[in-house]
Amino acid sequence: MAGEPTVKSVVVIHPYVDLDACACVAFAGVDVEQVEFLPSHITEPPASLATARFLDHPLGIKGTREDGGLVHAACLLMPEAADLVHSPLLREIDSQDTYGWSFARYNLATLITALRAEFKAQGMEGEELDRAILRCMVPIIRGLARLERQRRTKQVTLVKIGAWPFALRVDCENLDPHVSIQVVSEQEAEDLRPVGVLYQEGYNLGIARFAPFTDPDFRPLAPYLPGWFIHSSGFLACWGSNKAPRSEPPPAGTPQNWLELLQLVQKVLSDPAASAESDLPDT
């Protein structure tokens, strides 16, 4: 019946969980200890997971794809969430997963109210109920405070792509002195409003746009990045990510490091039409 969790023995989601993956686990009705993690670029299920339920993963429920290629949140397709498809809750999750940002519909006080409703439904009351709420909310508030403190002291390296400043997240020894970079504090960077991040971590290489920015769109990079992942709404282009970490270098003929990716993005996004008609430098 819609709204009633159907318990499965094992649920598989991608690592580095996002809002959609968390929602899938919640609606599946499983204990967190019954969750297994499998990178999203894996195309064959391991024998040990042959009977598992795959959620927010290409091997199972991944979300509907519009004619234009836009992919929606996986949890919208779960029968357990059918009665909530048009609710503010699923609109929030779908906006975040589909576009990379959403207009917040819930605040911290609402989270406490939601926890109270869930734990009361489990039969908790009094001190037991209060302690259960504290166990959930205290780490969230401590984590938010930690992020705020880190933001005030962290040093950020910025690179310009057209008019857009991007945070650069790579090992310092990989920085090229011939590239125009700017090192500022996170607080100063907030004034400059970096719109995204260019990263290189091991074999993972990519560029992503932050919420709530809607530009730049990385879909024009697709012809130059065969085998790479380009998000259907254009906020991410990558070879490997936290959700789908790579253990091998990018395909030959595509960027092999952050500098080559930066040069490609600068060329394509500065004039997509001209770039499509000209030969790009070999990478």
Coordinates of C-alpha atoms in Angstrom, one line a residue:
M1 CA 0.0 0.0 0.0
A2 CA 1.3 3.5 -0.8
G3 CA 3.1 5.1 2.1
E4 CA 3.8 1.8 3.9
P5 CA 7.5 0.8 3.6
T6 CA 8.2 -2.5 2.0
V7 CA 11.1 -4.0 3.9
K8 CA 13.8 -5.6 1.7
S9 CA 16.7 -7.6 3.0
V10 CA 19.4 -5.5 1.4
V11 CA 19.3 -2.1 -0.4
V12 CA 22.1 -0.8 -2.6
I13 CA 22.8 2.9 -3.3
H14 CA 25.7 4.9 -4.6
P15 CA 28.4 6.1 -2.1
Y16 CA 28.8 9.7 -1.0
V17 CA 25.0 9.7 -0.4
D18 CA 22.9 12.7 -1.5
L19 CA 19.4 13.7 -0.7
D20 CA 17.8 11.3 -3.2
A21 CA 19.8 8.3 -1.9
C22 CA 18.8 9.1 1.7
A23 CA 15.2 9.4 0.6
C24 CA 15.3 6.0 -1.2
V25 CA 16.6 4.3 2.0
A26 CA 13.9 6.0 4.1
F27 CA 11.1 4.9 1.8
A28 CA 12.5 1.4 1.5
G29 CA 12.0 0.9 5.2
V30 CA 15.3 -0.7 5.8
D31 CA 17.7 -0.3 8.6
V32 CA 20.9 1.6 7.8
E33 CA 22.9 -1.5 8.5
Q34 CA 21.1 -3.2 5.6
V35 CA 22.5 -0.7 3.1
E36 CA 25.3 -1.6 0.8
F37 CA 27.2 1.0 -1.4
L38 CA 28.2 0.5 -5.0
P39 CA 29.8 3.2 -7.2
S40 CA 27.3 4.4 -9.8
H41 CA 29.5 3.6 -12.8
I42 CA 29.5 -0.1 -12.1
T43 CA 27.5 -1.8 -14.8
E44 CA 27.2 -5.4 -13.5
P45 CA 25.9 -6.3 -10.0
P46 CA 28.4 -8.3 -7.9
A47 CA 27.3 -11.9 -7.2
S48 CA 27.0 -11.0 -3.5
L49 CA 24.3 -8.5 -4.4
A50 CA 22.3 -10.5 -6.9
T51 CA 19.1 -10.4 -4.9
A52 CA 19.5 -6.9 -3.5
R53 CA 17.3 -3.9 -4.4
F54 CA 19.2 -1.2 -6.2
L55 CA 17.9 2.4 -5.6
D56 CA 19.3 5.6 -7.0
H57 CA 21.6 3.5 -9.0
P58 CA 21.8 2.7 -12.8
L59 CA 21.4 -1.0 -12.0
G60 CA 18.0 -0.4 -10.5
I61 CA 15.7 2.5 -9.9
K62 CA 17.4 5.7 -11.2
G63 CA 14.6 8.1 -12.1
T64 CA 12.7 9.0 -15.2
R65 CA 14.4 10.7 -18.1
E66 CA 12.6 13.5 -20.0
D67 CA 12.7 13.8 -23.8
G68 CA 15.4 16.4 -23.4
G69 CA 17.6 14.1 -21.3
L70 CA 16.8 15.6 -17.8
V71 CA 16.8 12.8 -15.2
H72 CA 14.6 13.1 -12.1
A73 CA 15.1 11.8 -8.6
A74 CA 14.9 8.0 -8.2
C75 CA 12.7 8.1 -5.1
L76 CA 9.8 9.5 -7.2
L77 CA 9.5 6.0 -8.9
M78 CA 9.3 4.0 -5.7
P79 CA 5.9 2.6 -5.0
E80 CA 6.3 3.4 -1.3
A81 CA 6.4 7.1 -2.2
A82 CA 3.6 7.1 -4.8
D83 CA 1.2 9.0 -2.5
L84 CA 3.8 11.8 -2.0
V85 CA 4.9 12.4 -5.6
H86 CA 3.4 16.0 -5.6
S87 CA 4.2 16.8 -2.0
P88 CA 6.6 19.6 -1.0
L89 CA 8.9 16.8 0.4
L90 CA 9.4 15.1 -2.9
R91 CA 9.5 18.3 -4.8
E92 CA 12.4 19.4 -2.6
I93 CA 14.3 16.2 -3.2
D94 CA 13.6 16.2 -6.9
S95 CA 14.7 19.8 -7.4
Q96 CA 18.0 19.1 -5.6
D97 CA 18.7 15.9 -7.5
T98 CA 17.6 17.1 -10.9
Y99 CA 18.9 20.6 -11.1
G100 CA 21.6 20.6 -8.4
W101 CA 19.7 23.1 -6.3
S102 CA 16.4 23.7 -4.7
F103 CA 14.4 26.4 -3.0
A104 CA 14.4 25.2 0.7
R105 CA 11.0 24.1 1.9
Y106 CA 12.1 23.0 5.3
N107 CA 14.1 24.5 8.2
L108 CA 15.9 23.2 11.2
A109 CA 12.8 23.6 13.4
T110 CA 10.8 21.6 10.9
L111 CA 13.4 18.8 11.2
I112 CA 12.9 18.6 14.9
T113 CA 9.1 18.5 14.4
A114 CA 9.5 15.7 11.9
L115 CA 11.8 13.7 14.2
R116 CA 9.3 14.1 17.0
A117 CA 6.5 12.8 14.8
E118 CA 8.6 9.8 13.6
F119 CA 9.8 8.7 17.1
K120 CA 6.3 9.2 18.6
A121 CA 5.0 6.9 15.9
Q122 CA 7.6 4.3 17.1
G123 CA 6.0 4.6 20.6
M124 CA 8.6 6.8 22.2
E125 CA 7.7 9.5 24.8
G126 CA 9.1 11.5 27.6
E127 CA 12.9 11.4 28.1
E128 CA 13.3 8.6 25.6
L129 CA 11.7 10.7 22.9
D130 CA 13.8 13.8 23.8
R131 CA 17.1 11.8 23.8
A132 CA 16.2 10.3 20.4
I133 CA 15.7 13.8 19.0
L134 CA 19.0 15.0 20.5
R135 CA 20.9 12.0 19.0
C136 CA 19.8 13.2 15.6
M137 CA 19.9 17.0 15.9
V138 CA 23.0 17.5 18.0
P139 CA 25.4 16.1 15.2
I140 CA 23.6 18.2 12.6
I141 CA 24.0 21.5 14.6
R142 CA 27.6 20.7 15.5
G143 CA 28.3 19.9 11.9
L144 CA 26.8 23.1 10.7
A145 CA 28.8 25.0 13.2
R146 CA 32.0 23.2 12.1
L147 CA 31.3 24.2 8.5
E148 CA 30.8 27.8 9.5
R149 CA 34.1 27.9 11.4
Q150 CA 36.0 26.2 8.6
R151 CA 34.5 28.6 6.1
R152 CA 36.0 31.6 8.0
T153 CA 39.6 30.2 8.0
K154 CA 40.0 28.0 5.0
Q155 CA 42.2 29.2 2.1
V156 CA 40.6 28.9 -1.3
T157 CA 42.3 29.0 -4.7
L158 CA 40.3 30.6 -7.4
V159 CA 40.6 30.3 -11.2
K160 CA 38.6 32.3 -13.8
I161 CA 36.6 30.6 -16.5
G162 CA 35.2 33.5 -18.6
A163 CA 33.5 35.8 -16.1
W164 CA 33.0 32.9 -13.6
P165 CA 35.3 32.3 -10.7
F166 CA 35.7 28.7 -9.7
A167 CA 37.3 27.2 -6.6
L168 CA 40.2 24.9 -7.5
R169 CA 40.5 21.7 -5.4
V170 CA 43.7 20.0 -6.3
D171 CA 47.0 19.2 -4.6
C172 CA 49.2 22.3 -4.2
E173 CA 52.1 20.6 -6.0
N174 CA 50.0 20.3 -9.1
L175 CA 49.4 24.1 -9.4
D176 CA 50.9 25.6 -12.6
P177 CA 52.6 28.9 -12.0
H178 CA 51.6 30.0 -15.5
V179 CA 47.9 29.8 -14.7
S180 CA 46.2 32.9 -13.3
I181 CA 45.1 31.8 -9.8
Q182 CA 44.1 33.7 -6.7
V183 CA 44.3 32.4 -3.1
V184 CA 41.9 34.0 -0.7
S185 CA 40.2 33.1 2.5
E186 CA 36.8 31.3 2.4
Q187 CA 35.2 34.5 3.8
E188 CA 36.8 36.6 1.1
A189 CA 35.8 34.0 -1.5
E190 CA 32.2 34.5 -0.4
D191 CA 32.3 38.1 -1.6
L192 CA 33.7 36.9 -4.9
R193 CA 30.9 34.3 -5.1
P194 CA 32.7 31.3 -6.8
V195 CA 30.1 29.6 -8.9
G196 CA 31.6 26.1 -8.7
V197 CA 34.6 23.9 -8.2
L198 CA 37.2 22.4 -10.5
Y199 CA 38.7 19.3 -8.9
Q200 CA 41.4 16.6 -9.3
E201 CA 41.6 13.9 -6.7
G202 CA 43.4 10.8 -7.7
Y203 CA 41.9 9.7 -11.0
N204 CA 38.8 11.7 -10.3
L205 CA 38.6 14.8 -12.5
G206 CA 35.8 17.2 -13.0
I207 CA 34.0 20.5 -12.8
A208 CA 30.8 21.2 -10.9
R209 CA 28.5 24.2 -10.5
F210 CA 27.3 25.2 -7.0
A211 CA 23.7 25.9 -6.0
P212 CA 21.9 28.2 -6.6
F213 CA 23.7 29.3 -9.8
T214 CA 22.2 28.3 -13.1
D215 CA 25.3 29.1 -15.3
P216 CA 27.6 28.0 -16.7
D217 CA 26.1 24.9 -18.5
F218 CA 28.6 22.1 -19.0
R219 CA 26.5 20.2 -21.6
P220 CA 28.4 21.8 -24.5
L221 CA 31.5 19.9 -23.3
A222 CA 29.9 16.5 -24.1
P223 CA 31.3 16.2 -27.7
Y224 CA 34.8 16.7 -26.3
L225 CA 34.5 14.3 -23.3
P226 CA 33.5 10.9 -24.7
G227 CA 33.1 8.4 -21.8
W228 CA 32.8 11.2 -19.2
F229 CA 29.6 11.8 -17.2
I230 CA 27.7 15.0 -18.1
H231 CA 24.8 15.7 -15.8
S232 CA 21.5 16.0 -17.7
S233 CA 20.9 19.5 -16.3
G234 CA 24.4 20.6 -17.1
F235 CA 25.8 21.4 -13.6
L236 CA 28.5 18.6 -13.6
A237 CA 31.0 17.2 -16.1
C238 CA 33.4 14.6 -14.7
W239 CA 35.5 11.6 -15.0
G240 CA 35.0 10.1 -11.6
S241 CA 33.4 11.6 -8.5
N242 CA 32.7 10.8 -4.9
K243 CA 29.6 8.8 -6.1
A244 CA 31.5 7.0 -8.8
P245 CA 35.2 7.1 -8.0
R246 CA 37.5 6.0 -10.8
S247 CA 40.6 3.7 -10.5
E248 CA 41.9 4.4 -14.0
P249 CA 42.8 7.5 -15.9
P250 CA 40.4 9.3 -18.3
P251 CA 40.0 8.1 -21.9
A252 CA 42.8 9.0 -24.2
G253 CA 42.1 12.2 -26.1
T254 CA 40.3 13.8 -23.2
P255 CA 41.8 15.9 -20.4
Q256 CA 44.2 14.0 -18.1
N257 CA 44.6 16.6 -15.4
W258 CA 42.9 19.8 -14.0
L259 CA 44.9 22.1 -16.2
E260 CA 43.9 20.4 -19.5
L261 CA 40.3 20.3 -18.3
L262 CA 40.5 24.0 -17.4
Q263 CA 41.8 24.9 -20.8
L264 CA 39.1 22.9 -22.5
V265 CA 36.3 24.4 -20.5
Q266 CA 37.7 27.9 -21.1
K267 CA 37.8 27.4 -24.8
V268 CA 34.4 25.7 -25.2
L269 CA 32.5 28.0 -22.9
S270 CA 34.0 31.2 -24.2
D271 CA 32.5 30.5 -27.6
P272 CA 30.7 27.2 -28.0
A273 CA 29.8 27.7 -31.6
A274 CA 33.4 28.6 -32.6
S275 CA 34.8 25.7 -30.5
A276 CA 32.5 23.2 -32.3
E277 CA 33.9 24.3 -35.7
S278 CA 37.6 24.3 -34.7
D279 CA 40.0 21.7 -33.6
L280 CA 40.8 21.8 -29.9
P281 CA 44.4 21.2 -28.8
D282 CA 45.3 17.6 -28.2
T283 CA 45.0 16.6 -24.6

